[in-house]
Amino acid sequence: MGGLKLRDSVTALRGVGPGSAKRLARLGIAEIRDLLLHLPLRYQDRTRTTPLGELAAGTECLVAGEILGADVNYGRRRSLLVRLQDDSGRLAMRLFHYSRGQRESFAPGAWVRCFGAVRMGPLGLEMVHPEYRLFPSEPPPPAPELTPVYRQTEGIATARLAGWIQAALADVDEEFGIPLPDQDFPLLLDALRCVHGRAMDDSDVEDATEERKARLAAARRRIVLDELLAHYLVMKRRRAARGGLTTTPLPPTRQLGRELLRNLGFRLTGAQARVARDVLNDLASNVPMMRLLQGDVGSGKTVIAAFAAIRAAEHGCQTALMAPTEILAEQHFETLSAWLGPLGIGVGLLTGRLAAAERRARLAAVEGGEDLVVVGTHALFQSGVAFQRLALAIVDEQHRFGVEQRMMLRHKGEVPHHLVMTATPIPRTLTMALYADMDVSVIDELPPGRQAVRTRVVTMSRRNDVIAHVGQAVAAGAQVYWVCTVIDGQEGEVGLAGQAEAAETTTTGEAPPSIAFRAAPRDPERAATTTFDELQEMLPDVRSALVHGRLPATEKATAMAAFKAGEIDLLVATTVIEVGVDVPNASLMVIDNAERLGLAQLHQLRGRVGRGSARSDCVLLYQPPLSEVATQRLAVLRKTNDGFVIAEKDLELRGPGDILGTRQTGEQAFRIADLAEDAALVPLATRIGDSLPDSPELAGQITSTWAFGTDADYAGM
Ligand code: ADP
Ligand code: MG
């Protein structure tokens, strides 16, 4: 045997045909390497048999018992019931599918050892289709084992999947993973063997399980280190490759930016001035800029984008500004028109709600070069827009920014300068790991006069008081956001771990019951509509409007414009207003069912108030009882307004997938690494990464082990 290659299709394994390959593909497993990197979700502890008298329904145990008898039971469904007993009690093993030979094998007096889930049956505790093994007499104590449990898909039993993984581990005949300089690190393949392994060599050590757990953890760290390192090296390479590209240099010329500076009506903060310099310096080079601009909500990133766009315009070059939502695109269009229009720079808006003729006209203005700055949603730009002379792409509020999606725009074979702006505060260690291919600037200072938003956490039973308070605030001249998440509070949070568990097929062969407790579909639009009606009824004198994702774009735009113009006092909205919306006069925000949202999202939302000089308030309305994590989340918000502190906390409480907004969208940056857990390995990965000499062999090794985009991505961009 042997001779299996990492990039071979799984069908190269004996027993894997096209049907199984299709099912494996649902788990993201196409090649041998994918199979090897399909790590166990958890381990079953089969190191100890539980006396039958101590069994409890709902647990998963290893047991042994003497067979009292095996009878066919004609209930609603025919089954074979094997009755077992030991010194302490009894248990039934129930099989719905069995052969005659199997039935005859259960001779009274023989013993069975089985592993499975215990449940309450009609006649007492039972296990349905456990894994079992027969013994002629009382079996010896089990070899201590931790058995891997894999994320599964329909139609592939655990044992088969585990068997294929073992076969692949045994037969793979190629170097796997990054060769680490330090001898202390095991080979990646050995680490994988450990993680996938089931038997333990030191079988009679009392603490073998603990020891095994420690070894598993070490092996997992080795694998994570490989992945972080590969990621880092890919980013470094991309960065180096960028150095070899050329694009239109945009050096200072007409100094139009100074005119904007005079017209702004405020002075730049020190941080803004510094970051603007970073950006303008980058633009002067003929190497495409790739800069990430981080700045907390309200720190004033838009004006930096404006300076960059002005610089491009001075050269007769175009800028594309991409926003994640139409509301935000419209807002940017207004801001930039007001700032750049007086300088004679044409600004155009491309949104989905343009009528066909209008859209054609706008596209023509872009193609003809009359619009030097073009604002639109990401989706619109991705569908292809012909520019006359695009030199700068600005991506606003892009927190869903996977490794694969960097460098989204190209223009006539060239990569334009890129500026990516985000309010998602990313802890520094993660920035190093995730964005090593970019330069990073941080606006770490808020405009003067901003006051921290005073945040209160209020239980739902006081909702009417809050509504009355909204009425008073409006009477006193404030503008208010009321943000709705979901109506009903009865559904618990279903964590991702829970869903992964639900996706496991049980060894009993029965459909996993867990599917039943999936969360009901969220319907924030309905929540917003109902709340809107309720608020209108309770506050008849308040001028209110409703904005949610399912409204026609025109209606949304009208409502937003009216709110911005101060013609509306109360804006009831879904989280569509989460990013970027800027109405400085708004000074009160109520967030309904705040316990439903993550920290980062709550922080983003709250950032919609506290933008003007007025003291602002935020009320987090929650539906008790609060989970432990939700309690902590709300407490963090009450205590601090600092996005970076909140990001660190979020990392602690939930994990970076949520911080980076990737987990929900399934665009995980990493396959195995969990930055919340593994953040401590990042400095090690970068240190090793900097010490490894770049070579084609190393590059090949990385691409054949870890799938970060395609090989072509790796080589260039
Ligand atoms: P964000 O970083 O969240 O995108 P914006 O660019 O929307 O922030 O700016 C928030 C608000 O602060 C805007 O109303 C903007 O005009 C204002 N602003 C920006 N910079 C300053 C400054 N230096 N002084 C005063 N106000 C400022
Ligand atoms: Mg913004």
XYZ file of C-alpha atoms and ligand atoms in Angstrom:
745
model
C 0.000 0.000 0.000
C 1.070 3.566 0.413
C 1.528 6.090 -2.305
C -1.517 8.200 -1.515
C -1.068 11.884 -2.357
C -2.529 14.748 -0.390
C -4.264 16.248 -3.360
C -5.687 12.930 -4.544
C -9.444 12.711 -4.599
C -11.003 10.814 -1.713
C -12.070 8.242 -4.275
C -8.456 7.080 -4.301
C -9.303 5.342 -1.021
C -10.662 1.854 -1.154
C -14.362 1.863 -0.337
C -14.996 5.467 -1.343
C -17.056 5.543 -4.506
C -18.719 8.460 -6.252
C -21.721 8.278 -3.907
C -19.632 8.536 -0.757
C -17.504 11.221 -2.373
C -20.615 13.289 -2.924
C -21.627 12.922 0.695
C -18.139 13.762 1.889
C -18.225 16.864 -0.265
C -21.032 18.119 1.948
C -18.505 18.172 4.766
C -16.077 20.089 2.591
C -14.026 16.953 2.057
C -12.913 16.445 -1.522
C -9.284 15.481 -1.299
C -7.202 13.293 0.957
C -5.857 16.336 2.775
C -9.374 17.467 3.595
C -10.050 14.110 5.142
C -6.916 14.317 7.255
C -7.827 17.807 8.385
C -11.361 16.834 9.326
C -10.628 16.906 13.019
C -12.796 15.295 15.678
C -15.400 17.570 17.219
C -14.934 15.916 20.555
C -14.053 12.602 22.136
C -16.184 10.029 23.820
C -14.814 8.843 27.079
C -14.914 5.075 26.970
C -12.310 4.603 29.593
C -14.693 3.402 32.272
C -17.762 1.193 32.453
C -20.715 2.600 34.331
C -22.551 0.167 36.638
C -26.064 -0.426 35.295
C -27.571 0.723 38.566
C -26.005 4.157 38.131
C -27.278 4.882 34.638
C -29.298 7.976 33.957
C -31.340 8.807 30.894
C -29.709 11.338 28.610
C -26.130 10.247 29.199
C -23.766 8.420 26.901
C -21.964 5.533 28.595
C -19.971 2.422 28.269
C -21.628 -0.469 30.133
C -21.280 -4.232 30.470
C -23.955 -6.733 31.449
C -24.824 -10.398 31.443
C -27.512 -11.439 28.983
C -30.717 -12.531 30.681
C -32.596 -13.090 27.469
C -33.353 -11.711 24.017
C -36.963 -11.476 22.879
C -38.692 -10.052 19.902
C -41.004 -7.353 21.027
C -44.056 -6.517 18.908
C -44.823 -2.974 19.876
C -45.598 -0.200 17.462
C -42.503 -1.334 15.633
C -40.957 -4.743 15.897
C -37.702 -4.795 17.803
C -35.328 -7.138 19.505
C -34.967 -6.511 23.199
C -31.823 -7.870 24.832
C -32.093 -7.764 28.616
C -28.854 -7.207 30.514
C -27.933 -7.142 34.167
C -24.951 -6.672 36.430
C -24.564 -6.590 40.218
C -26.111 -3.177 40.450
C -29.045 -3.132 38.064
C -30.545 -3.761 34.666
C -30.649 -2.322 31.179
C -32.281 -3.258 27.885
C -30.593 -3.049 24.532
C -33.091 -2.440 21.736
C -32.416 -3.277 18.087
C -34.879 -2.418 15.351
C -32.744 -3.931 12.659
C -31.178 -7.308 13.293
C -30.486 -10.568 11.561
C -31.448 -13.989 12.744
C -27.770 -14.785 13.407
C -27.498 -11.682 15.494
C -30.553 -12.620 17.486
C -29.197 -16.074 18.149
C -25.849 -14.704 19.238
C -27.385 -13.170 22.342
C -27.202 -16.359 24.413
C -28.238 -16.043 28.038
C -25.193 -16.113 30.298
C -22.927 -14.410 27.752
C -21.870 -10.827 28.309
C -22.250 -7.703 26.223
C -20.265 -4.541 26.457
C -21.910 -1.628 24.746
C -21.587 2.074 24.243
C -24.488 4.337 23.525
C -27.011 6.871 24.721
C -29.255 5.868 27.596
C -32.928 6.721 27.336
C -36.108 5.924 29.169
C -38.004 3.233 27.278
C -41.421 1.698 27.896
C -39.907 -0.898 30.232
C -37.189 1.114 31.899
C -33.794 2.381 30.801
C -32.564 1.233 27.411
C -30.010 1.840 24.696
C -31.171 1.844 21.101
C -28.676 0.404 18.637
C -25.596 0.914 20.745
C -22.208 -0.153 19.508
C -21.696 -3.493 21.191
C -19.363 -6.436 21.496
C -20.060 -9.927 22.879
C -17.943 -11.708 25.460
C -18.298 -15.324 26.643
C -17.989 -14.199 30.252
C -17.588 -11.004 32.213
C -15.244 -8.835 30.081
C -11.981 -7.415 31.398
C -11.906 -3.695 32.199
C -11.933 -1.703 28.972
C -8.721 -0.425 27.490
C -8.817 3.234 28.282
C -9.816 4.980 25.088
C -10.942 8.364 24.034
C -12.879 7.792 20.858
C -13.006 10.600 18.307
C -16.415 11.861 17.253
C -16.621 13.615 13.912
C -18.926 16.124 12.412
C -21.008 13.987 10.174
C -23.276 14.045 7.257
C -26.241 11.929 6.375
C -25.374 8.592 4.900
C -21.922 8.156 6.348
C -21.587 6.346 9.649
C -19.006 7.471 12.183
C -17.102 4.258 11.998
C -16.767 4.434 8.227
C -15.584 8.010 8.287
C -13.100 7.196 11.024
C -11.953 4.169 9.044
C -11.282 6.233 5.937
C -9.365 8.778 7.948
C -7.246 6.004 9.447
C -6.621 4.503 6.016
C -5.584 7.877 4.656
C -3.271 8.468 7.599
C -1.644 5.092 7.044
C -1.209 5.395 3.303
C -0.346 8.987 2.708
C 3.063 9.192 1.231
C 3.959 12.828 1.009
C 5.306 15.502 3.281
C 2.509 17.255 5.007
C 2.588 20.596 6.696
C 5.281 23.141 7.170
C 8.673 21.825 8.259
C 9.355 23.680 11.483
C 12.888 24.591 12.388
C 12.548 23.543 16.003
C 12.967 19.839 16.703
C 10.511 20.036 19.570
C 7.588 20.188 17.202
C 6.229 16.909 15.939
C 5.528 16.487 12.249
C 2.076 17.584 11.225
C 1.209 14.060 10.172
C 2.150 12.713 13.591
C 0.061 15.362 15.269
C -2.868 14.352 13.074
C -2.336 10.688 13.890
C -2.542 11.583 17.545
C -5.680 13.679 17.159
C -7.458 11.051 15.092
C -6.171 8.129 17.122
C -8.287 6.089 19.462
C -6.148 3.529 21.279
C -3.843 4.490 24.103
C -0.529 2.781 24.553
C -0.161 3.254 28.302
C -3.300 1.320 29.037
C -3.014 0.764 32.744
C -1.860 4.147 33.880
C -4.378 5.477 36.333
C -4.298 8.986 34.949
C -4.034 7.881 31.365
C -7.040 9.883 30.320
C -5.613 13.127 31.636
C -2.331 12.395 29.994
C -4.018 11.589 26.744
C -5.976 14.792 26.904
C -2.774 16.737 27.359
C -1.223 14.999 24.388
C -4.295 15.691 22.289
C -4.129 19.349 23.191
C -0.461 19.511 22.228
C -1.158 17.809 18.922
C -4.000 20.183 18.193
C -1.733 23.134 18.934
C 0.771 21.799 16.423
C -1.925 21.648 13.758
C -3.205 25.123 14.567
C 0.320 26.463 14.490
C 0.737 25.043 11.022
C -2.407 26.733 9.844
C -1.605 30.103 11.381
C 1.874 29.914 9.988
C 0.643 28.998 6.521
C -1.805 31.871 6.632
C 0.871 34.284 7.732
C 3.279 33.146 5.040
C 0.606 33.452 2.381
C -0.137 36.989 3.533
C 3.545 37.843 3.506
C 3.885 36.495 0.013
C 0.912 38.440 -1.169
C 2.440 41.517 0.284
C 5.713 40.814 -1.493
C 3.882 40.099 -4.733
C 2.114 43.430 -4.432
C 5.513 45.119 -4.325
C 6.064 43.851 -7.857
C 2.830 45.341 -9.190
C 2.473 48.791 -10.572
C -0.493 51.082 -10.723
C -1.220 54.740 -11.351
C 0.804 56.864 -8.923
C -1.152 59.759 -7.461
C 1.365 62.275 -6.116
C 0.260 65.664 -4.726
C -0.648 68.183 -7.418
C -3.407 70.741 -7.120
C -3.898 70.636 -3.365
C -7.678 70.516 -3.665
C -7.708 68.770 -0.325
C -6.770 72.016 1.392
C -9.959 73.538 0.125
C -12.000 70.764 1.671
C -10.102 71.252 4.900
C -11.151 74.910 4.927
C -14.779 74.094 4.159
C -15.249 71.217 6.575
C -16.400 73.218 9.559
C -14.263 71.169 11.923
C -10.591 70.512 12.396
C -9.141 67.081 11.875
C -8.134 65.244 14.973
C -4.454 64.407 15.309
C -5.221 60.803 14.485
C -7.162 61.744 11.371
C -4.344 63.970 10.159
C -1.807 61.195 10.716
C -3.901 58.595 8.938
C -4.654 60.943 6.051
C -0.911 61.397 5.621
C -0.403 57.606 5.598
C -3.003 57.229 2.893
C -1.845 60.123 0.740
C 1.742 58.898 0.941
C 0.688 55.465 -0.223
C -1.213 56.958 -3.120
C 1.861 58.781 -4.367
C 3.547 55.462 -5.056
C 3.135 53.362 -8.163
C 2.811 50.267 -5.981
C -0.884 49.753 -5.274
C -1.893 50.826 -1.788
C -3.467 48.134 0.340
C -4.329 49.851 3.567
C -6.716 48.872 6.282
C -8.118 51.835 8.155
C -9.469 50.936 11.543
C -11.331 53.469 13.571
C -14.029 53.134 16.140
C -17.556 54.123 15.250
C -17.780 57.874 14.906
C -14.028 58.397 14.742
C -14.402 60.114 11.374
C -13.201 57.730 8.699
C -15.322 59.172 5.899
C -13.314 62.340 5.652
C -10.167 60.274 5.069
C -11.920 58.569 2.171
C -12.815 62.011 0.851
C -9.202 63.190 0.888
C -8.098 60.064 -0.960
C -10.826 60.481 -3.580
C -9.886 64.134 -4.053
C -6.296 63.135 -4.687
C -7.380 60.701 -7.377
C -9.670 63.326 -8.895
C -6.805 65.802 -9.089
C -5.274 63.365 -11.550
C -8.495 62.953 -13.477
C -8.753 59.445 -12.025
C -11.832 57.733 -10.669
C -12.654 56.387 -7.235
C -15.118 53.618 -6.449
C -16.569 53.755 -2.955
C -18.260 50.539 -1.929
C -20.678 50.399 0.972
C -22.333 47.331 2.454
C -25.893 48.698 2.405
C -27.915 51.022 0.226
C -28.637 53.305 3.148
C -24.962 53.739 3.726
C -24.262 54.229 0.029
C -26.857 57.006 -0.114
C -25.428 58.639 2.943
C -21.912 58.586 1.538
C -23.207 59.956 -1.705
C -24.733 62.906 0.124
C -21.697 63.570 2.272
C -19.270 63.339 -0.617
C -21.454 65.416 -2.913
C -21.517 68.137 -0.270
C -17.768 67.986 0.227
C -16.521 67.365 -3.321
C -19.221 69.089 -5.386
C -17.928 72.598 -4.524
C -14.477 71.489 -5.705
C -15.926 70.644 -9.095
C -15.653 66.883 -8.636
C -18.578 64.893 -10.014
C -20.018 62.290 -7.634
C -22.392 59.587 -8.817
C -24.565 57.091 -6.991
C -25.294 53.578 -8.189
C -27.973 51.747 -6.287
C -30.353 48.928 -6.954
C -33.332 51.246 -6.946
C -32.331 53.191 -10.014
C -34.793 52.841 -12.863
C -33.316 51.198 -15.947
C -32.934 54.413 -17.916
C -31.437 56.253 -14.995
C -29.095 53.404 -14.371
C -27.919 53.444 -17.965
C -27.285 57.172 -17.723
C -25.289 56.732 -14.504
C -23.240 53.922 -15.972
C -22.540 56.069 -19.015
C -21.336 58.886 -16.743
C -18.964 56.435 -15.116
C -17.756 55.041 -18.388
C -17.362 58.499 -19.886
C -15.453 59.696 -16.842
C -17.843 62.528 -15.838
C -18.373 60.928 -12.447
C -14.994 60.876 -10.838
C -16.317 59.397 -7.631
C -18.813 56.578 -7.822
C -20.632 55.399 -4.708
C -22.526 52.128 -4.612
C -23.074 48.878 -2.812
C -20.548 46.067 -2.972
C -23.026 43.989 -4.901
C -23.294 46.575 -7.629
C -19.603 46.820 -8.182
C -19.229 43.104 -8.186
C -21.711 42.868 -11.023
C -19.263 44.821 -13.149
C -19.037 48.526 -13.832
C -16.943 49.924 -16.671
C -14.790 52.792 -15.487
C -12.944 55.180 -17.685
C -9.942 55.466 -15.412
C -10.274 53.805 -12.030
C -7.322 54.370 -9.736
C -8.747 53.958 -6.243
C -11.157 51.533 -4.617
C -12.477 52.345 -1.152
C -14.301 49.646 0.739
C -16.302 50.925 3.694
C -17.343 48.953 6.755
C -16.081 45.737 5.375
C -15.946 43.411 8.287
C -16.820 40.396 6.254
C -13.522 40.346 4.633
C -12.235 36.866 4.035
C -8.779 36.041 2.873
C -10.124 35.007 -0.487
C -11.823 38.285 -1.143
C -8.947 40.676 -0.946
C -8.238 42.650 -4.054
C -11.708 42.719 -5.351
C -11.412 45.323 -8.031
C -9.166 45.295 -11.008
C -9.153 47.812 -13.762
C -7.860 47.116 -17.248
C -5.418 44.568 -15.907
C -4.207 46.777 -13.096
C -4.878 46.545 -9.407
C -5.973 50.010 -8.266
C -5.079 51.461 -4.891
C -7.247 49.998 -2.143
C -8.404 51.551 1.086
C -10.459 49.347 3.365
C -12.236 51.018 6.258
C -13.643 49.205 9.226
C -15.084 50.111 12.581
C -14.651 46.562 13.762
C -11.881 46.899 16.254
C -9.587 43.971 15.786
C -7.186 43.180 18.603
C -3.639 43.849 17.556
C -2.442 40.261 17.698
C -5.189 39.267 15.322
C -4.463 42.111 12.967
C -0.955 40.735 12.615
C -2.231 37.319 11.757
C -5.137 38.240 9.571
C -3.965 41.295 7.754
C -0.253 40.745 7.320
C -0.749 41.495 3.641
C -2.007 44.990 4.377
C -0.726 48.129 5.977
C -2.799 49.166 8.916
C -3.673 52.638 10.186
C -5.719 53.266 13.267
C -7.747 56.343 14.166
C -7.452 56.019 17.899
C -9.025 59.309 18.899
C -12.564 60.588 18.698
C -13.435 64.096 17.531
C -13.420 66.564 20.421
C -16.545 67.195 22.428
C -17.853 63.672 22.118
C -19.274 62.352 25.318
C -19.470 58.701 26.133
C -22.918 57.301 25.520
C -24.607 56.649 28.848
C -25.870 53.100 28.687
C -28.549 51.517 30.802
C -29.669 47.927 30.905
C -33.416 47.691 31.482
C -35.672 44.690 31.817
C -38.579 44.212 29.427
C -41.131 44.606 32.211
C -40.254 48.294 32.242
C -40.768 48.698 28.509
C -43.664 51.125 28.998
C -41.501 53.398 31.143
C -38.921 53.375 28.380
C -41.567 54.299 25.820
C -42.714 57.159 28.039
C -39.106 58.272 28.324
C -38.828 58.320 24.536
C -41.855 60.612 24.440
C -40.244 62.992 26.933
C -36.920 62.982 25.082
C -38.651 63.863 21.812
C -40.611 66.624 23.547
C -37.263 67.988 24.692
C -36.013 68.055 21.087
C -34.108 64.794 20.809
C -34.196 62.372 17.928
C -34.489 58.718 18.793
C -33.674 55.353 17.252
C -35.665 52.337 18.331
C -33.902 49.221 17.098
C -35.730 45.899 16.897
C -34.186 42.503 16.756
C -36.800 39.812 17.284
C -40.261 39.666 18.741
C -40.420 36.567 20.806
C -38.062 35.930 23.625
C -38.842 32.295 24.247
C -36.232 30.738 22.007
C -32.934 30.111 23.672
C -29.712 30.849 21.923
C -28.568 27.966 19.838
C -24.838 28.178 19.782
C -22.772 26.905 16.950
C -21.467 24.092 19.040
C -25.058 23.047 19.575
C -25.727 23.038 15.872
C -22.622 21.035 15.158
C -23.741 18.516 17.723
C -27.170 18.435 16.178
C -25.577 17.677 12.851
C -23.963 14.570 14.240
C -25.729 11.395 13.436
C -26.043 9.250 16.480
C -24.624 5.795 16.527
C -28.062 4.377 17.177
C -29.020 4.850 13.559
C -32.099 6.813 14.578
C -32.591 10.323 13.344
C -30.959 12.678 15.823
C -33.661 14.285 17.937
C -31.667 17.480 18.177
C -33.014 18.862 14.912
C -36.215 19.659 16.759
C -34.705 22.367 18.910
C -33.344 24.509 16.105
C -34.125 28.163 16.665
C -37.264 29.517 15.045
C -36.524 31.769 12.086
C -35.779 35.264 13.148
C -38.134 37.839 11.774
C -36.912 41.271 12.739
C -39.004 42.958 10.052
C -42.165 41.744 11.689
C -40.834 42.826 15.067
C -40.090 46.291 13.732
C -43.495 46.655 12.118
C -45.335 45.614 15.261
C -43.226 47.861 17.437
C -43.744 50.736 15.047
C -47.523 50.370 15.351
C -47.281 50.070 19.106
C -45.119 53.164 19.462
C -47.306 55.208 17.168
C -50.281 54.303 19.257
C -48.613 55.100 22.570
C -46.863 58.230 21.335
C -49.339 59.796 18.934
C -47.611 63.188 18.942
C -44.259 61.816 17.937
C -43.420 61.902 14.252
C -42.137 58.427 13.524
C -40.979 56.355 10.575
C -40.097 52.757 9.937
C -37.046 51.333 8.185
C -36.327 47.685 7.601
C -34.612 45.517 5.070
C -37.715 44.348 3.256
C -39.115 47.784 2.516
C -38.644 49.099 -1.009
C -35.382 51.020 -1.270
C -37.205 54.265 -2.072
C -39.204 54.099 1.124
C -36.105 53.408 3.165
C -34.299 56.302 1.568
C -37.205 58.670 2.143
C -37.475 57.720 5.800
C -33.736 58.079 6.350
C -33.640 61.428 4.614
C -36.558 62.692 6.710
C -34.870 61.530 9.888
C -31.633 63.166 8.891
C -33.445 66.399 8.052
C -35.092 66.381 11.475
C -38.598 65.947 10.063
C -38.916 62.664 11.876
C -38.320 62.308 15.621
C -38.419 58.591 16.066
C -36.958 56.063 13.690
C -38.024 52.491 14.288
C -35.564 50.238 12.524
C -34.031 46.824 12.267
C -30.295 46.454 12.456
C -30.085 47.739 8.866
C -28.927 50.937 10.497
C -26.141 49.089 12.219
C -23.321 50.318 10.070
C -22.262 53.795 9.287
C -25.490 55.753 9.587
C -24.670 59.265 10.679
C -27.349 61.537 12.139
C -25.521 63.673 14.702
C -28.688 65.054 16.264
C -29.898 61.604 17.330
C -29.190 61.275 21.016
C -31.235 58.355 22.300
C -31.231 54.771 21.175
C -33.373 51.960 22.483
C -32.369 48.439 21.523
C -35.161 45.933 21.910
C -34.117 42.407 22.917
C -30.549 43.514 23.213
C -29.658 40.124 24.653
C -30.052 38.730 21.151
C -27.143 40.592 19.680
C -23.420 40.131 19.934
C -21.154 42.663 21.559
C -19.649 43.949 18.360
C -23.046 44.489 16.815
C -24.385 46.248 19.895
C -21.375 48.495 19.917
C -21.899 49.310 16.238
C -25.525 50.114 16.861
C -24.828 52.261 19.846
C -22.301 54.151 17.743
C -25.235 55.705 15.872
C -25.769 58.007 18.851
C -23.234 60.128 20.655
C -22.127 61.651 17.340
C -23.115 65.208 18.081
C -22.391 67.515 20.961
C -25.480 66.499 22.949
C -25.179 63.979 25.717
C -26.517 60.687 24.425
C -28.196 57.700 25.998
C -28.644 54.103 25.063
C -31.201 51.786 26.621
C -30.621 48.067 26.278
C -33.988 46.410 26.776
C -33.676 42.759 27.591
C -35.950 39.819 28.067
C -35.107 37.885 31.226
C -33.798 35.405 32.084
C -30.404 36.346 30.759
C -27.809 33.722 29.996
C -24.476 34.083 31.732
C -22.783 35.298 28.566
C -25.565 37.731 27.715
C -25.338 39.192 31.219
C -21.642 39.757 30.770
C -22.099 41.250 27.311
C -24.595 43.823 28.525
C -22.423 44.638 31.512
C -19.432 45.302 29.260
C -21.468 47.729 27.199
C -22.723 49.496 30.262
C -19.188 49.979 31.506
C -17.289 51.025 28.419
C -17.582 52.823 25.099
C -14.135 51.845 23.928
C -14.353 49.643 20.848
C -11.015 48.006 21.471
C -11.861 47.037 25.021
C -15.149 45.685 23.731
C -13.389 43.711 21.023
C -11.064 42.100 23.536
C -14.011 41.194 25.715
C -15.880 39.843 22.742
C -12.924 37.684 21.892
C -13.029 36.327 25.408
C -16.751 35.750 25.453
C -17.478 34.509 21.985
C -14.588 34.063 19.650
C -13.167 35.967 16.739
C -15.481 34.550 14.121
C -18.136 36.704 15.661
C -15.910 39.699 16.058
C -14.906 39.541 12.472
C -18.447 38.850 11.440
C -17.364 35.765 9.595
C -18.854 33.008 11.615
C -22.447 33.790 10.787
C -21.718 34.002 7.108
C -19.700 30.821 7.041
C -16.676 32.591 5.649
C -14.306 31.363 8.256
C -10.832 32.639 7.754
C -9.468 29.499 9.346
C -10.281 25.900 9.030
C -9.086 24.709 12.390
C -7.643 27.611 14.324
C -10.057 29.320 16.658
C -8.509 32.644 17.349
C -10.285 33.036 20.641
C -8.650 29.915 21.910
C -5.469 30.031 19.930
C -4.619 33.729 19.983
C -1.603 32.956 22.138
C -0.047 30.992 19.278
C -0.153 33.915 16.883
C 3.100 35.560 18.010
C 4.863 32.206 17.751
C 3.504 31.704 14.257
C 4.674 35.103 13.095
C 8.075 34.590 14.717
C 8.601 31.267 13.008
C 7.163 32.690 9.804
C 9.737 35.458 9.794
C 12.561 32.986 10.356
C 11.680 30.639 7.516
C 13.400 31.376 4.227
C 10.861 31.830 1.468
C 11.243 29.114 -1.125
C 9.172 27.484 -3.852
C 9.273 24.235 -1.855
C 7.794 25.925 1.167
C 5.212 27.592 -1.019
C 4.282 24.261 -2.536
C 4.079 22.705 0.884
C 1.687 25.361 2.091
C -0.619 25.144 -0.879
C -0.744 21.376 -0.780
C -1.607 21.387 2.906
C -3.865 24.355 3.445
C -6.363 25.678 0.988
C -6.038 29.420 1.154
C -7.572 30.294 -2.147
C -6.078 28.723 -5.205
C -2.464 28.208 -6.109
C -2.784 31.137 -8.443
C -3.933 33.303 -5.543
C -0.920 32.306 -3.665
C 1.477 33.065 -6.449
C 0.077 36.469 -7.183
C -3.311 37.843 -6.439
P -17.115 56.729 11.093
O -15.671 56.603 11.448
O -17.991 55.985 12.040
O -17.377 56.401 9.650
P -17.958 59.340 10.259
O -16.941 59.544 9.212
O -19.331 59.015 9.831
O -17.462 58.244 11.314
O -17.943 60.606 11.202
C -18.828 60.745 12.284
C -19.280 62.174 12.444
O -18.225 62.941 12.985
C -19.659 62.853 11.157
O -20.781 63.636 11.412
C -18.453 63.666 10.804
O -18.778 64.774 10.014
C -17.965 64.076 12.166
N -16.532 64.343 12.254
C -15.554 63.673 11.629
N -14.342 64.156 11.968
C -14.570 65.168 12.854
C -13.722 66.063 13.567
N -12.396 66.013 13.460
N -14.313 66.955 14.375
C -15.654 66.995 14.498
N -16.504 66.194 13.859
C -15.975 65.289 13.039
Mg -18.470 55.242 8.490
